[in-house]
Short mmCIF file of N, CA and C in Angstrom, two decimals:
data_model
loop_
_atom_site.label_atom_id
_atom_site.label_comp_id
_atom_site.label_asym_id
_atom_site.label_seq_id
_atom_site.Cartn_x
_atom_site.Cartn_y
_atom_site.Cartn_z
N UNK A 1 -15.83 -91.79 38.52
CA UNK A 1 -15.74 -92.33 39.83
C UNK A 1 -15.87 -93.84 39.87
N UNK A 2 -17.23 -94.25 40.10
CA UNK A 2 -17.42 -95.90 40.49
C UNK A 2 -17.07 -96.40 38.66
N UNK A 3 -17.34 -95.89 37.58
CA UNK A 3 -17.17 -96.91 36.84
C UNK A 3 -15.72 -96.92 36.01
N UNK A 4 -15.03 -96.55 37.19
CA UNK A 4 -13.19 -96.57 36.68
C UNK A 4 -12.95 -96.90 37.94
N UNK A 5 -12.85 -98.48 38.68
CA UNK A 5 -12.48 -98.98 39.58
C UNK A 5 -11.36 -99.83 39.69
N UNK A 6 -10.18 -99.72 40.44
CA UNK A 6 -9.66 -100.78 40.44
C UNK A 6 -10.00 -102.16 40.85
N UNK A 7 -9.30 -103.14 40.69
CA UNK A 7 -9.84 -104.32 41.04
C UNK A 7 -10.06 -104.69 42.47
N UNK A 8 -9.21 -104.23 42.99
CA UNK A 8 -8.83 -103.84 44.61
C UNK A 8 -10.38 -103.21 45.08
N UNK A 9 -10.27 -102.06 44.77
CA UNK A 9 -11.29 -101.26 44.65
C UNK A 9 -12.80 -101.89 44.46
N UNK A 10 -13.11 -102.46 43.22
CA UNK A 10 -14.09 -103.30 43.32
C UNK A 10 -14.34 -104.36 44.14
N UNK A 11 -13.60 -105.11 44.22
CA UNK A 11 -13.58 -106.26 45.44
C UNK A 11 -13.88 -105.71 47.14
N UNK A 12 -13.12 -104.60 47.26
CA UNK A 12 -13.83 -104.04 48.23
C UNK A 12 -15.47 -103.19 48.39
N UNK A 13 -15.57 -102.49 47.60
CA UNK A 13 -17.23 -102.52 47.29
C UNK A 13 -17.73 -103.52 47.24
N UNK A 14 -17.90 -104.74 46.81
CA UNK A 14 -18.51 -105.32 46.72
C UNK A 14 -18.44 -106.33 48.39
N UNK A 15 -17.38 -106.08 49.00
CA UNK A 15 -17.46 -106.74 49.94
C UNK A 15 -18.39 -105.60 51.15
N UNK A 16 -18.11 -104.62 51.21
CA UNK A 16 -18.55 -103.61 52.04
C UNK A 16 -20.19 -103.13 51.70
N UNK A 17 -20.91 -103.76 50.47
CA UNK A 17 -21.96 -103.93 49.90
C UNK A 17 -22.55 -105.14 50.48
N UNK A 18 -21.83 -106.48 50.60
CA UNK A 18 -22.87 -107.43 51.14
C UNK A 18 -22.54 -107.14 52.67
N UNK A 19 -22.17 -106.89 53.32
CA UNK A 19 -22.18 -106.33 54.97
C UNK A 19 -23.49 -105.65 54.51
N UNK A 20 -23.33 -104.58 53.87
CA UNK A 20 -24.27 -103.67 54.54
C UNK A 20 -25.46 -104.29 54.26
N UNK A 21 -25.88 -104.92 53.15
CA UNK A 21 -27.04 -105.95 52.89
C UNK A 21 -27.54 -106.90 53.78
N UNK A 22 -26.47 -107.71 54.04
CA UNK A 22 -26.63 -108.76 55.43
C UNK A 22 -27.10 -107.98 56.99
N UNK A 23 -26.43 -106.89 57.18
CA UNK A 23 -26.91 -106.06 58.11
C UNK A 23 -27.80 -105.65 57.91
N UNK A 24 -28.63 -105.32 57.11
CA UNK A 24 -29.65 -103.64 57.24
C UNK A 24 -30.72 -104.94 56.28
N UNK A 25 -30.67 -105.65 55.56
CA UNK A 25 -31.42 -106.54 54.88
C UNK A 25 -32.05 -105.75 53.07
N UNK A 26 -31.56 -105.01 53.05
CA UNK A 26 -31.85 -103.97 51.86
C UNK A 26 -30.26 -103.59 51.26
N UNK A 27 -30.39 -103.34 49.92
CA UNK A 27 -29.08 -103.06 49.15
C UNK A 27 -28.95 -101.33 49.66
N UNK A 28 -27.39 -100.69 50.00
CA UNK A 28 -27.09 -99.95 50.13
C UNK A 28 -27.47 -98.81 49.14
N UNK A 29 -28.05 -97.70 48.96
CA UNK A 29 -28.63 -96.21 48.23
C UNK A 29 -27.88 -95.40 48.38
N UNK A 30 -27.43 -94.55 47.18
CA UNK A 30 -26.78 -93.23 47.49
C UNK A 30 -26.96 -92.25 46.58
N UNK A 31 -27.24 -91.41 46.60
CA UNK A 31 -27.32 -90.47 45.76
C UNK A 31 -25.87 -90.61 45.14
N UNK A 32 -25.30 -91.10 43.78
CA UNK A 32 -24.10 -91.30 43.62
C UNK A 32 -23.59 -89.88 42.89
N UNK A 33 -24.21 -89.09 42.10
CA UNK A 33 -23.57 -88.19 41.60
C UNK A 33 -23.71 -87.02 42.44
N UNK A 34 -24.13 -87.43 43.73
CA UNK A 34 -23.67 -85.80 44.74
C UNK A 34 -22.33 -86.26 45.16
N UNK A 35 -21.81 -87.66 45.05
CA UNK A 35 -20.64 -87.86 46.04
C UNK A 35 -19.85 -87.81 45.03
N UNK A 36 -18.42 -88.14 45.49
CA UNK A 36 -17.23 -88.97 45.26
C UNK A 36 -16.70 -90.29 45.26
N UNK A 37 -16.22 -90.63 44.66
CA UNK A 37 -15.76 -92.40 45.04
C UNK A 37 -15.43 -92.29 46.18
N UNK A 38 -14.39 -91.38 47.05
CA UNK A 38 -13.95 -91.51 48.23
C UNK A 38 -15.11 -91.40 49.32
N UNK A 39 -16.30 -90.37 49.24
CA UNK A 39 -17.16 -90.20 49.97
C UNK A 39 -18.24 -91.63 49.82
N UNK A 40 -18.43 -92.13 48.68
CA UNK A 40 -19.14 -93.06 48.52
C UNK A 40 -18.70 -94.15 49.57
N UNK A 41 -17.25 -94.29 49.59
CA UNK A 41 -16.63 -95.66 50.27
C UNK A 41 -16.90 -95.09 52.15
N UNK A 42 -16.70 -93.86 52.12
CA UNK A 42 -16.95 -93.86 53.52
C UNK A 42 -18.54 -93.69 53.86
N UNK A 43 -19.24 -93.38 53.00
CA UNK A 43 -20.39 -93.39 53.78
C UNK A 43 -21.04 -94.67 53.92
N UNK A 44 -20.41 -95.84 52.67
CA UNK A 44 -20.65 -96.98 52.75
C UNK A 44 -20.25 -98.17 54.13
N UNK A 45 -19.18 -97.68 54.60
CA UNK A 45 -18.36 -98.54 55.73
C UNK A 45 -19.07 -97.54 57.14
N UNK A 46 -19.34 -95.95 57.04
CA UNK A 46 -20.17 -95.80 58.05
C UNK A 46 -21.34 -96.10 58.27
N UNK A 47 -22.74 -96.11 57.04
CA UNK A 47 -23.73 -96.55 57.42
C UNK A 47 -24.04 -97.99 57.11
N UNK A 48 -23.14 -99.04 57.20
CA UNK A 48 -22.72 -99.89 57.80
C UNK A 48 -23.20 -100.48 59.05
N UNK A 49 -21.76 -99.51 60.11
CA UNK A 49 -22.15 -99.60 61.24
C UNK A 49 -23.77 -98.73 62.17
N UNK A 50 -24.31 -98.24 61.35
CA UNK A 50 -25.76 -97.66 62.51
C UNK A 50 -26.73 -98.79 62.19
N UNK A 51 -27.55 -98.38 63.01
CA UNK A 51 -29.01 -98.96 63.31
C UNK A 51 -29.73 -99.48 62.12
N UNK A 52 -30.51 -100.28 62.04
CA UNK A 52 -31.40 -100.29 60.66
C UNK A 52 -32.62 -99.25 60.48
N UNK A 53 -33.04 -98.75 61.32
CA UNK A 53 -33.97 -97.36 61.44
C UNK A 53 -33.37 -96.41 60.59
N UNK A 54 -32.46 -96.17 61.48
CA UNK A 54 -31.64 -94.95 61.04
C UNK A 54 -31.49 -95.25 59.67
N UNK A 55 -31.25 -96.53 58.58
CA UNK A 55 -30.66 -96.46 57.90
C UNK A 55 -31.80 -96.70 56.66
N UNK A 56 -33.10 -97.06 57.21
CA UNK A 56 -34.41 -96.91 56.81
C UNK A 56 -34.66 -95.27 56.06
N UNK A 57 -34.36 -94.47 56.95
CA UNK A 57 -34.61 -93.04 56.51
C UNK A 57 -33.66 -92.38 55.92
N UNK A 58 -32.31 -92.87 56.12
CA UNK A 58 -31.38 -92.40 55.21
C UNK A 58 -31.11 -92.54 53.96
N UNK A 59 -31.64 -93.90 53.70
CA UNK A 59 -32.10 -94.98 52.18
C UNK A 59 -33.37 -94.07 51.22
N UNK A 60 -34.21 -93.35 52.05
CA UNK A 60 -35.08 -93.10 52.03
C UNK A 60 -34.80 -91.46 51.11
N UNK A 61 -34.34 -90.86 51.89
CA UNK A 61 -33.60 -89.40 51.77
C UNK A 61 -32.67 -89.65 50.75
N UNK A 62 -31.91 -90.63 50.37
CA UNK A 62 -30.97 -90.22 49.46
C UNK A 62 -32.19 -91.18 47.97
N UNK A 63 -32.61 -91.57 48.15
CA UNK A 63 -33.81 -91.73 46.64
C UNK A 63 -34.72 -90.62 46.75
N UNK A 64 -34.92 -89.81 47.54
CA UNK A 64 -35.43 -88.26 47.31
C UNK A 64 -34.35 -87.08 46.50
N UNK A 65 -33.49 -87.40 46.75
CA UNK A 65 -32.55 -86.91 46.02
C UNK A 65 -32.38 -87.34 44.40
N UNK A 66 -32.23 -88.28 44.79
CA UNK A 66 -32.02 -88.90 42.93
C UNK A 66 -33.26 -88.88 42.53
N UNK A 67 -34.43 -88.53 43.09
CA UNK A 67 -35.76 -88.78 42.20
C UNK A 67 -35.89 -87.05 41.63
N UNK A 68 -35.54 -86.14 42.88
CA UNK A 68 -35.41 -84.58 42.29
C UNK A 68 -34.75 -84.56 41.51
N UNK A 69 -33.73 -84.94 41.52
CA UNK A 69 -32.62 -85.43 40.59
C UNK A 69 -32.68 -85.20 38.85
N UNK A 70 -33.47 -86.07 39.03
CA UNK A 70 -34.52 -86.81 37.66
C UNK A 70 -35.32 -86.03 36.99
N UNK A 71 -36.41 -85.64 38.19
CA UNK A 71 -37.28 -84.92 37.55
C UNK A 71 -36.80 -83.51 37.19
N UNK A 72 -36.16 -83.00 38.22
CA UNK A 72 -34.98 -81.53 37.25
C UNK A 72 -34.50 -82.10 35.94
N UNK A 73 -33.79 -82.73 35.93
CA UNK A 73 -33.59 -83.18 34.13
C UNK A 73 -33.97 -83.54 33.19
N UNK A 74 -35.64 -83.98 33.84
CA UNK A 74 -37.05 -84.00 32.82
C UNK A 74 -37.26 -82.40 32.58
N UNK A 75 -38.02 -82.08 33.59
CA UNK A 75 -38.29 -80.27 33.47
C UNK A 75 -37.19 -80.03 32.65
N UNK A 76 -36.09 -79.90 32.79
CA UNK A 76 -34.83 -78.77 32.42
C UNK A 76 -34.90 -79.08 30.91
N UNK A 77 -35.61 -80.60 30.16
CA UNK A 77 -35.39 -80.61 28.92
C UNK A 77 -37.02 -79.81 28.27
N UNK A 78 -38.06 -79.60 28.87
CA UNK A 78 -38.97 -79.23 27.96
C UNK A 78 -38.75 -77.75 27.61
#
């Protein structure tokens, strides 16, 4: 997904990355291996546009994810 980008492609992440930074004041979070590149880009340009609350707990929820994430693939190796 993200690390076979076109250039196009990158340039736009990275532009749709400092919005959401400049807006919300925190770097954009995603649980990246539940999504898609395509889902990644839209959830990026939608939570974007919401609230910074909203986007407080959504930041929040998707590093609960990647931390279960984690620790399933600690457990799963002993």
């Amino acid at each position: 997904g993200l690390s076979a980008l076109s250039r196009c492609e990158l340039y736009e992440l990275r532009q749709l990355n400092a919005g959401y930074a400049k807006r919300h004041g925190f770097p954009f979070i995603i649980a990246v291996l539940n999504n898609t590149k395509t889902q990644i880009f839209e959830a990026l340009r939608l939570r974007t546009s919401r609230d910074t609350s909203s986007e407080i707990d959504e930041a929040l929820a998707q590093i609960s994810l990647i931390t279960l994430r984690r620790l399933n693939a600690l457990i799963s190796r002993t």
